[in-house]
mmCIF file of C-alpha atoms and ligand atoms in Angstrom:
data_model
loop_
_atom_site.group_PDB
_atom_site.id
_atom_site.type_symbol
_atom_site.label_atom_id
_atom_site.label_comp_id
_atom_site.label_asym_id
_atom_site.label_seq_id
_atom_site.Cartn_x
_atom_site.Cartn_y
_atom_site.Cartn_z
ATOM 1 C CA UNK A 1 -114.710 4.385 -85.036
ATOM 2 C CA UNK A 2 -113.859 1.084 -86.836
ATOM 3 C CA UNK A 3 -110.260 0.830 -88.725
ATOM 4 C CA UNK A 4 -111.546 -1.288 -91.429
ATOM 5 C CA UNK A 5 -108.126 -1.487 -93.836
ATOM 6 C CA UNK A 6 -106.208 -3.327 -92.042
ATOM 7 C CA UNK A 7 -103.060 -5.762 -92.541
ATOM 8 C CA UNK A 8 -102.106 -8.662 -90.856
ATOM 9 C CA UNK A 9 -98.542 -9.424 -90.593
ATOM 10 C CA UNK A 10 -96.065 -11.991 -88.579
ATOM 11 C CA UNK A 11 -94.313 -15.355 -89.782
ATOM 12 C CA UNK A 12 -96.074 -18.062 -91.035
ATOM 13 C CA UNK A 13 -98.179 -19.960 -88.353
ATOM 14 C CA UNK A 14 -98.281 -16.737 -86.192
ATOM 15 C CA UNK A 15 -102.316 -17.146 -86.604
ATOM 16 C CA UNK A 16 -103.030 -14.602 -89.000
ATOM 17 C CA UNK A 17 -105.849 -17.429 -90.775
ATOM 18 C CA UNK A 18 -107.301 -18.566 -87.572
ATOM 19 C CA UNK A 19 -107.804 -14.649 -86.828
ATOM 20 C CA UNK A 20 -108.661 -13.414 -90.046
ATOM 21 C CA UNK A 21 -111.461 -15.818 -89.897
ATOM 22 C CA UNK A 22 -113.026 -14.759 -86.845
ATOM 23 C CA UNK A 23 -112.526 -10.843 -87.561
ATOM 24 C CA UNK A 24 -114.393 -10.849 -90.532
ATOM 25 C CA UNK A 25 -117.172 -12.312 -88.943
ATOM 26 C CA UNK A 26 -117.573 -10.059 -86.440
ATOM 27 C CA UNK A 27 -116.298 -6.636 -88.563
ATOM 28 C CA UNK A 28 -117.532 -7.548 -91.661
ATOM 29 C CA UNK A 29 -114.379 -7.035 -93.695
ATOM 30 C CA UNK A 30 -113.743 -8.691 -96.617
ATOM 31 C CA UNK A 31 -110.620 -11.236 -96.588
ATOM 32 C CA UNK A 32 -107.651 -11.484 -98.615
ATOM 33 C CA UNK A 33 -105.776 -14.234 -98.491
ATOM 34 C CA UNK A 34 -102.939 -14.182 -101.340
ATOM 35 C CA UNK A 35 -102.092 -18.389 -99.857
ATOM 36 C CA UNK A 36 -105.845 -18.772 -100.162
ATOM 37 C CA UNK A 37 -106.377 -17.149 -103.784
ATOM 38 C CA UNK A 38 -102.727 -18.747 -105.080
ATOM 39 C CA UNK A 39 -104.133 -22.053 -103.384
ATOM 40 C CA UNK A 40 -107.065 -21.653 -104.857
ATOM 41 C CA UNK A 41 -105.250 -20.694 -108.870
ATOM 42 C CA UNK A 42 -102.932 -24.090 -108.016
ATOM 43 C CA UNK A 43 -106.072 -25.972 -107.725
ATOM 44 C CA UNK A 44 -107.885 -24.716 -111.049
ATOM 45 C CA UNK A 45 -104.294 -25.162 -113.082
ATOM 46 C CA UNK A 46 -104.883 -21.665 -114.212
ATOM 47 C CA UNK A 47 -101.520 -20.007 -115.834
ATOM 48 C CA UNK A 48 -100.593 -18.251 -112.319
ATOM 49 C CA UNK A 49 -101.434 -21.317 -110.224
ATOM 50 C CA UNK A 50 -98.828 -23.531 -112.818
ATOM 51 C CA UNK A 51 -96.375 -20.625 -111.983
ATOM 52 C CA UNK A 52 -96.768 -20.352 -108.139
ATOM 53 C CA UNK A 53 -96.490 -24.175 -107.538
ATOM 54 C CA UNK A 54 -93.354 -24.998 -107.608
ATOM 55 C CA UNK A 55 -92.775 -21.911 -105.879
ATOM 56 C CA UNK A 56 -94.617 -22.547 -103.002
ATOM 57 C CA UNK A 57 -94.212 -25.726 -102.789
ATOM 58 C CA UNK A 58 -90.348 -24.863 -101.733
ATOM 59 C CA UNK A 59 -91.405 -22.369 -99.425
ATOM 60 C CA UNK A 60 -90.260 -19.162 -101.649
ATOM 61 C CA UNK A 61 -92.118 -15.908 -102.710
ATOM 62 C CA UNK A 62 -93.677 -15.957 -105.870
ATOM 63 C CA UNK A 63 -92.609 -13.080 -107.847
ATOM 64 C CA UNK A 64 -94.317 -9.242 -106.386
ATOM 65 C CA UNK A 65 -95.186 -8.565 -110.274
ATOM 66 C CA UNK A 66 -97.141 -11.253 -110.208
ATOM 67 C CA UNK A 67 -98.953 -10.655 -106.237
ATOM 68 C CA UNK A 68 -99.181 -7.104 -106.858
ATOM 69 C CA UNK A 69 -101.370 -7.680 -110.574
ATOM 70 C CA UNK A 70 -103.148 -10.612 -108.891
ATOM 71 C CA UNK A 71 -104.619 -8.710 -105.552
ATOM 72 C CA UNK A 72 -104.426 -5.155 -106.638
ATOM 73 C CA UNK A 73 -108.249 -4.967 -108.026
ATOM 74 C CA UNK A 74 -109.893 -7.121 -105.393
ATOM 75 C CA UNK A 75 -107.930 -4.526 -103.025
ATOM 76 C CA UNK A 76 -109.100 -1.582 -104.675
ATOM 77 C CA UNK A 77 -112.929 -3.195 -104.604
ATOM 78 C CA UNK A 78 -112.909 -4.051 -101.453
ATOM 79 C CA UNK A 79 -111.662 -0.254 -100.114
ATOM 80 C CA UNK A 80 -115.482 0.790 -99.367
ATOM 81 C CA UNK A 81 -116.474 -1.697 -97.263
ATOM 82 C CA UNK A 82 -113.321 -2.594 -95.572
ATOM 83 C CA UNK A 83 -110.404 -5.454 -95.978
ATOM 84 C CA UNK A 84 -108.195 -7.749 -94.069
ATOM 85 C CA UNK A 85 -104.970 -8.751 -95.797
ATOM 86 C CA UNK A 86 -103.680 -12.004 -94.975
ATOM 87 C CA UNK A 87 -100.010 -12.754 -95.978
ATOM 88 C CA UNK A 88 -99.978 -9.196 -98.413
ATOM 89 C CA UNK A 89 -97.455 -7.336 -98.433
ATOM 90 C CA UNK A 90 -94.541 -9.488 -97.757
ATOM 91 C CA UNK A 91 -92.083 -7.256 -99.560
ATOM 92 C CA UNK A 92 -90.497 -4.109 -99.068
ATOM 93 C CA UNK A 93 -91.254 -3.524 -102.837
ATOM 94 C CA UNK A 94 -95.376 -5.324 -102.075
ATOM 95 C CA UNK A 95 -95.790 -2.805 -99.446
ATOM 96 C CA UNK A 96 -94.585 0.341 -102.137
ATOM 97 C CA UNK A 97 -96.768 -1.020 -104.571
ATOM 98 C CA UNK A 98 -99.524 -0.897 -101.931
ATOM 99 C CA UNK A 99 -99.339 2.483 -100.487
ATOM 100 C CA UNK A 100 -99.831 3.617 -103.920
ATOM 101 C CA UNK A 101 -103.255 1.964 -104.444
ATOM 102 C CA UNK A 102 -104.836 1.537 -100.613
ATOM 103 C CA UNK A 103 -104.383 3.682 -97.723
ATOM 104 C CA UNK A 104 -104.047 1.734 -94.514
ATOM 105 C CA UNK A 105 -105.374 2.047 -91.103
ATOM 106 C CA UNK A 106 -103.287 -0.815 -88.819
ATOM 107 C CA UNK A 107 -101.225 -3.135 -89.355
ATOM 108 C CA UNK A 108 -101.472 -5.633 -86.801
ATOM 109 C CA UNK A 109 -98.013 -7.189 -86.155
ATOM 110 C CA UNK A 110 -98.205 -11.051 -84.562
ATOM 111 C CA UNK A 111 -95.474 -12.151 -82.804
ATOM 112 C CA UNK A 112 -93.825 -15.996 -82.901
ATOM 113 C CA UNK A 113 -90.915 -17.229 -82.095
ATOM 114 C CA UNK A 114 -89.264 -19.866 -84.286
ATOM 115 C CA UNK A 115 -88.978 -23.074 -82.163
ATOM 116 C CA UNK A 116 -93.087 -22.862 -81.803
ATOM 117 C CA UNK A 117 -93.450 -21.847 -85.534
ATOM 118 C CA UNK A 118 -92.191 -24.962 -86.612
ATOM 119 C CA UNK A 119 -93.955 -26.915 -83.923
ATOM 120 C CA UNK A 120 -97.710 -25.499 -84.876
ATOM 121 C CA UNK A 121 -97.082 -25.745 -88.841
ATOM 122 C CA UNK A 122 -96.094 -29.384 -88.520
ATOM 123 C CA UNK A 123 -99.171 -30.226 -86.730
ATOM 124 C CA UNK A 124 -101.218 -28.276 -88.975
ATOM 125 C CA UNK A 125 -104.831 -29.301 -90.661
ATOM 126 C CA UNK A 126 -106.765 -27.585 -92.854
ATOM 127 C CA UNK A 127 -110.277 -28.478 -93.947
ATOM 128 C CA UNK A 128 -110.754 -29.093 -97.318
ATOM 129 C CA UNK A 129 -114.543 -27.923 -97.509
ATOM 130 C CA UNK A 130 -114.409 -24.823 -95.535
ATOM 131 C CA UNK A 131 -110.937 -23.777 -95.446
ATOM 132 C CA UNK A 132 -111.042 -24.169 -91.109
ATOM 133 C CA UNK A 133 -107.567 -24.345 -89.403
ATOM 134 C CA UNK A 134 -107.014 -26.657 -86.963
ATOM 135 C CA UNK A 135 -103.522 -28.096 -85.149
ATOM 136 C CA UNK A 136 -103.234 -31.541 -83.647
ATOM 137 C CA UNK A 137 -101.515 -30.688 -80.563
ATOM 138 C CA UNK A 138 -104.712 -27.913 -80.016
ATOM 139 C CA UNK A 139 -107.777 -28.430 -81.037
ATOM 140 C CA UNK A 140 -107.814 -31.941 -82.795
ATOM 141 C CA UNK A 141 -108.735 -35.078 -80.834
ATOM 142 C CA UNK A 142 -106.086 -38.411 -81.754
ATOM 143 C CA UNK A 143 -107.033 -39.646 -84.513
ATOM 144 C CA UNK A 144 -109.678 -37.047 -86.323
ATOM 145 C CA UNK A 145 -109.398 -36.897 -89.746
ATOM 146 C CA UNK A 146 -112.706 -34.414 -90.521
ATOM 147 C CA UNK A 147 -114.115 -30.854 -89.759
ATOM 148 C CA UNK A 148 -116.171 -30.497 -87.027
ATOM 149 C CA UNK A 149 -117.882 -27.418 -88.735
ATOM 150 C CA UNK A 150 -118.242 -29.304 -92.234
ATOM 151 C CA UNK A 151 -117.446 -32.990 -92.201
ATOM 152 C CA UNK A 152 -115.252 -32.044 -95.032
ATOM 153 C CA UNK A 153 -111.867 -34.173 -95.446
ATOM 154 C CA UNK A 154 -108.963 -32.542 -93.338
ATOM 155 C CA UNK A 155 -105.641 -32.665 -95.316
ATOM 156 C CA UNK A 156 -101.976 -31.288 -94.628
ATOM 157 C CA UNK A 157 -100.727 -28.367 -96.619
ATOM 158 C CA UNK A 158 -97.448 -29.414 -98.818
ATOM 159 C CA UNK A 159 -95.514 -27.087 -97.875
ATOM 160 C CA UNK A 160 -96.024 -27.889 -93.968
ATOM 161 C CA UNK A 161 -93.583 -29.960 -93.935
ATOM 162 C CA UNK A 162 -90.316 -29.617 -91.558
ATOM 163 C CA UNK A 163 -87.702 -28.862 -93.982
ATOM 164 C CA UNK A 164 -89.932 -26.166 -95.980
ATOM 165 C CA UNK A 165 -91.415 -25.021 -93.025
ATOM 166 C CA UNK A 166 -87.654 -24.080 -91.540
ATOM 167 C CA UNK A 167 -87.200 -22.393 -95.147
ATOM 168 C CA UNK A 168 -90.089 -19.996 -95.247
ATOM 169 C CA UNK A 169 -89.296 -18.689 -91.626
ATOM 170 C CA UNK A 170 -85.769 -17.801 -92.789
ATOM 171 C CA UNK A 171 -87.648 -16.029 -95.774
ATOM 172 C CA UNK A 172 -89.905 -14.225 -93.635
ATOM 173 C CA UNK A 173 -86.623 -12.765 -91.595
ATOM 174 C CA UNK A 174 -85.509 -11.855 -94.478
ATOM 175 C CA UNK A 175 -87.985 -10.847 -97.147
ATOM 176 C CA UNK A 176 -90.876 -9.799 -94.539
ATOM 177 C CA UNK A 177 -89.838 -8.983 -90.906
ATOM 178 C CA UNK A 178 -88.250 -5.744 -92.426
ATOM 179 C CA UNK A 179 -92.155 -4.261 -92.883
ATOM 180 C CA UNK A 180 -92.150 -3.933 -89.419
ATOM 181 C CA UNK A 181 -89.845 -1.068 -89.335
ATOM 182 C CA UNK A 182 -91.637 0.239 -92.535
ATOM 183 C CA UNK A 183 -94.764 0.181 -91.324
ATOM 184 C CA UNK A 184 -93.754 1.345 -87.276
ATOM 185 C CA UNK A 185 -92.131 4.490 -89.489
ATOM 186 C CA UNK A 186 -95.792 5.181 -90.964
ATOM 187 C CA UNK A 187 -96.758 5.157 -86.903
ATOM 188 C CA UNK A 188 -99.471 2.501 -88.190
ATOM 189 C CA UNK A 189 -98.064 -0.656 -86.550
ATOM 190 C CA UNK A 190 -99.505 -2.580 -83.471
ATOM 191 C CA UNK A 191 -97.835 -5.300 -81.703
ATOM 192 C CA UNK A 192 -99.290 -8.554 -80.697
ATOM 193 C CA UNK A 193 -97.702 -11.784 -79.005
ATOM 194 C CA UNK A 194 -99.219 -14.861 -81.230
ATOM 195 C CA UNK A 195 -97.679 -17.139 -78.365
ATOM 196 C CA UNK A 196 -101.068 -16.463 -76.411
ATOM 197 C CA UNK A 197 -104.283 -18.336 -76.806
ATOM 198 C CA UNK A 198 -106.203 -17.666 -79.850
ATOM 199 C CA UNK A 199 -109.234 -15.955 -78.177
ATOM 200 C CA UNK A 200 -106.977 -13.957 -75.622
ATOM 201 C CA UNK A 201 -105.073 -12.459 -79.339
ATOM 202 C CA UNK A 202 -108.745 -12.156 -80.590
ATOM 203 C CA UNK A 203 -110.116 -10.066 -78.373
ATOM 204 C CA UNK A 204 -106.724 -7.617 -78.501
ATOM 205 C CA UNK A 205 -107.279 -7.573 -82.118
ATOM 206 C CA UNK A 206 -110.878 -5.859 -81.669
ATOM 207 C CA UNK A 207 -110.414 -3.977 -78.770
ATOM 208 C CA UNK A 208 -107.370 -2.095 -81.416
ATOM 209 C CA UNK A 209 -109.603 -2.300 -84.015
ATOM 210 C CA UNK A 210 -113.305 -0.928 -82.519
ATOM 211 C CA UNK A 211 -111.062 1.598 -80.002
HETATM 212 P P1 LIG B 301 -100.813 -18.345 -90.340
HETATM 213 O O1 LIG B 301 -102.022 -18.012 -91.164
HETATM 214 O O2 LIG B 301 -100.214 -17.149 -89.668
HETATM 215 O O3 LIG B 301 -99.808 -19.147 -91.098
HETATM 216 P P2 LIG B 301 -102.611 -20.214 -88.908
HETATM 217 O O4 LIG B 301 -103.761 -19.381 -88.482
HETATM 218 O O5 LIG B 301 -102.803 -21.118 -90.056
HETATM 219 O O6 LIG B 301 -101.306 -19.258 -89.133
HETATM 220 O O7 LIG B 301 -102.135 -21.052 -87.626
HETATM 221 C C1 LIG B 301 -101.036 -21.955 -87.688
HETATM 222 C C2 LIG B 301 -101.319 -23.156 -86.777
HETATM 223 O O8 LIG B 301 -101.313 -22.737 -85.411
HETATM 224 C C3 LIG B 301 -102.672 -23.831 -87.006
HETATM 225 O O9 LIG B 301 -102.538 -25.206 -86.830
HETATM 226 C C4 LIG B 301 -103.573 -23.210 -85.906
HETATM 227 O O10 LIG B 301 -104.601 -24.113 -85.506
HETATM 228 C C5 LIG B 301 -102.579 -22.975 -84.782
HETATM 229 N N1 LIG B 301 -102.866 -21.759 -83.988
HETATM 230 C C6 LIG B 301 -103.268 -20.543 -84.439
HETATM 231 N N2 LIG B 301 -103.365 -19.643 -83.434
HETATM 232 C C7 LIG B 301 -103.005 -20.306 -82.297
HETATM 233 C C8 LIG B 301 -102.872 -19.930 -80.916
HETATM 234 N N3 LIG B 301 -103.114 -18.663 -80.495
HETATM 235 N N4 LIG B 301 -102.456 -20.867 -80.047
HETATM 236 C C9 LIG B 301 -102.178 -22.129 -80.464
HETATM 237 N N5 LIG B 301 -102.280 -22.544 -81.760
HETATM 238 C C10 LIG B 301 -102.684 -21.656 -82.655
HETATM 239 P P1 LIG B 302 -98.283 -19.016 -94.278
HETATM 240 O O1 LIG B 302 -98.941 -17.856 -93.623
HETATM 241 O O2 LIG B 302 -98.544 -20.308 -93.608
HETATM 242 O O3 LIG B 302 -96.836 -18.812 -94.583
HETATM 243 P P2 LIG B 302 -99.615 -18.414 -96.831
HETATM 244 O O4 LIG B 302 -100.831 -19.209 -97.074
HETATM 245 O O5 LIG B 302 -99.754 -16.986 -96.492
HETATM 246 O O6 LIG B 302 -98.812 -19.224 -95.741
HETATM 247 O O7 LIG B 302 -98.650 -18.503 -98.094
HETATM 248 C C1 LIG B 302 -98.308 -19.738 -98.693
HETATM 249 C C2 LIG B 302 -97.310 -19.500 -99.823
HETATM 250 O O8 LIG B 302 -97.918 -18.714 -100.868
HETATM 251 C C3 LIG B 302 -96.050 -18.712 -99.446
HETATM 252 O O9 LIG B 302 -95.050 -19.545 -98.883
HETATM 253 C C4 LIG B 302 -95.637 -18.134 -100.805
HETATM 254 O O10 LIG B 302 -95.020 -19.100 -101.620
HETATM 255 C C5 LIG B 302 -96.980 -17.797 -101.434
HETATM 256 N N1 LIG B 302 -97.415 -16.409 -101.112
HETATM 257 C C6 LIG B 302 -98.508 -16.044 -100.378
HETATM 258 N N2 LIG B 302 -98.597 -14.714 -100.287
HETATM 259 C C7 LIG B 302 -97.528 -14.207 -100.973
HETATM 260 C C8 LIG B 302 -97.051 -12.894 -101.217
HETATM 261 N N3 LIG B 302 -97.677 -11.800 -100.739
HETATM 262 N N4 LIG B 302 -95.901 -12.761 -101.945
HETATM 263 C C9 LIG B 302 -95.263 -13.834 -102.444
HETATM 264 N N5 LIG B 302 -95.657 -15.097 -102.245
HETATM 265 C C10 LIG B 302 -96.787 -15.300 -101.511
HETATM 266 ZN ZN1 LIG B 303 -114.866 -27.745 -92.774
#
């Protein structure tokens, strides 16, 4: 049997994009970003995306009123065939809001530890016609400035930048590492180390997942 609601959860840079991307390809779940969509509202200068921006751009939550009203349907139409949240919950009071409109199979905990959190966001590149994640020490010859899936234009995030970067770990130990006592309460929590390669945590992540 599949587990097909599932959340991903671990600081920022832990991998939970570059996975999320390759799990719903082979699972078929639907993925829900809540960087992606509040990227996505910044770019469209919608209300929420004027709201969020200054927010993010200092590396802070944007307020769980606002998350929970923003991903709540897309959560509850997405229940059928199966989701993969992506940076939701990241609150104590997120995750309450949650177990009142989703149940949840796994949460899939990835592991990181500071020093090489700050060293993968800095060299961080995103494409900005298909949303791939690459990293310059990784998977990004000197000197490449496009997608190799795309040709599309690869940019740096704003808030990937040392000095926010440093301020949304210490938000995530404070604001988000306590879900993993939450959610290892609930017996639903599964442990992964983020440190290893990418397809060495993808194939973990499936054998949990398809078990
Ligand atoms: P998150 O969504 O958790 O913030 P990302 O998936 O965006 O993390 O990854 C952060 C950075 O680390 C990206 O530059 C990505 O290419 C790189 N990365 C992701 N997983 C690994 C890995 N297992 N080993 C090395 N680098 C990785
Ligand atoms: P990363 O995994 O690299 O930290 P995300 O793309 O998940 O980045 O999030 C980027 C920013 O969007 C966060 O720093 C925060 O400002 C905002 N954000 C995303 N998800 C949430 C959430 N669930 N609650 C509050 N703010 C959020
Ligand atoms: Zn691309």
């Amino acid at each position: 049997m599949t587990l097909t609601r599932v959340v991903l959860l671990g600081p920022p840079g832990a991998g939970k994009g570059t996975q999320a991307k390759q799990i719903i390809d082979k699972l078929c779940l639907v993925h829900l970003s809540t960087g992606d969509i509040l990227r996505d509202e910044v770019s469209r200068e919608t209300e929420l995306g004027m709201t969020a921006k200054g927010v993010m751009d200092r590396g802070e939550l944007v307020p769980d009123r606002l998350i929970i009203d923003m991903i709540r349907g897309r959560i509850e139409e997405a229940a059928e065939s199966g989701f993969l949240l992506d940076g939701f919950p990241r609150t104590t009071a997120q995750a309450e809001a949650l177990s009142e409109f989703a149940t949840i199979d796994v949460v899939l905990n990835i592991t990181l530890p500071r020093e090489e959190v700050i060293r993968r966001l800095t060299g961080r590149r995103v494409c900005r016609g298909c949303g791939k994640i690459y990293n310059l020490t990784f998977n990004l010859a000197e000197g490449e400035t496009t997608c190799a899936a795309c040709g599309g234009e690869l940019y740096q995030r704003n808030d990937d930048e040392m000095e926010v970067i440093a301020n949304r770990y210490d938000v995530y130990e404070k604001s988000t590492a306590p879900l993993i006592e939450f959610y290892e309460e609930l017996g639903i929590l599964r442990a992964l180390d983020g440190s290893l390669g990418s397809e060495r945590v993808f194939s973990e992540i499936i054998d949990i997942l398809t078990a």
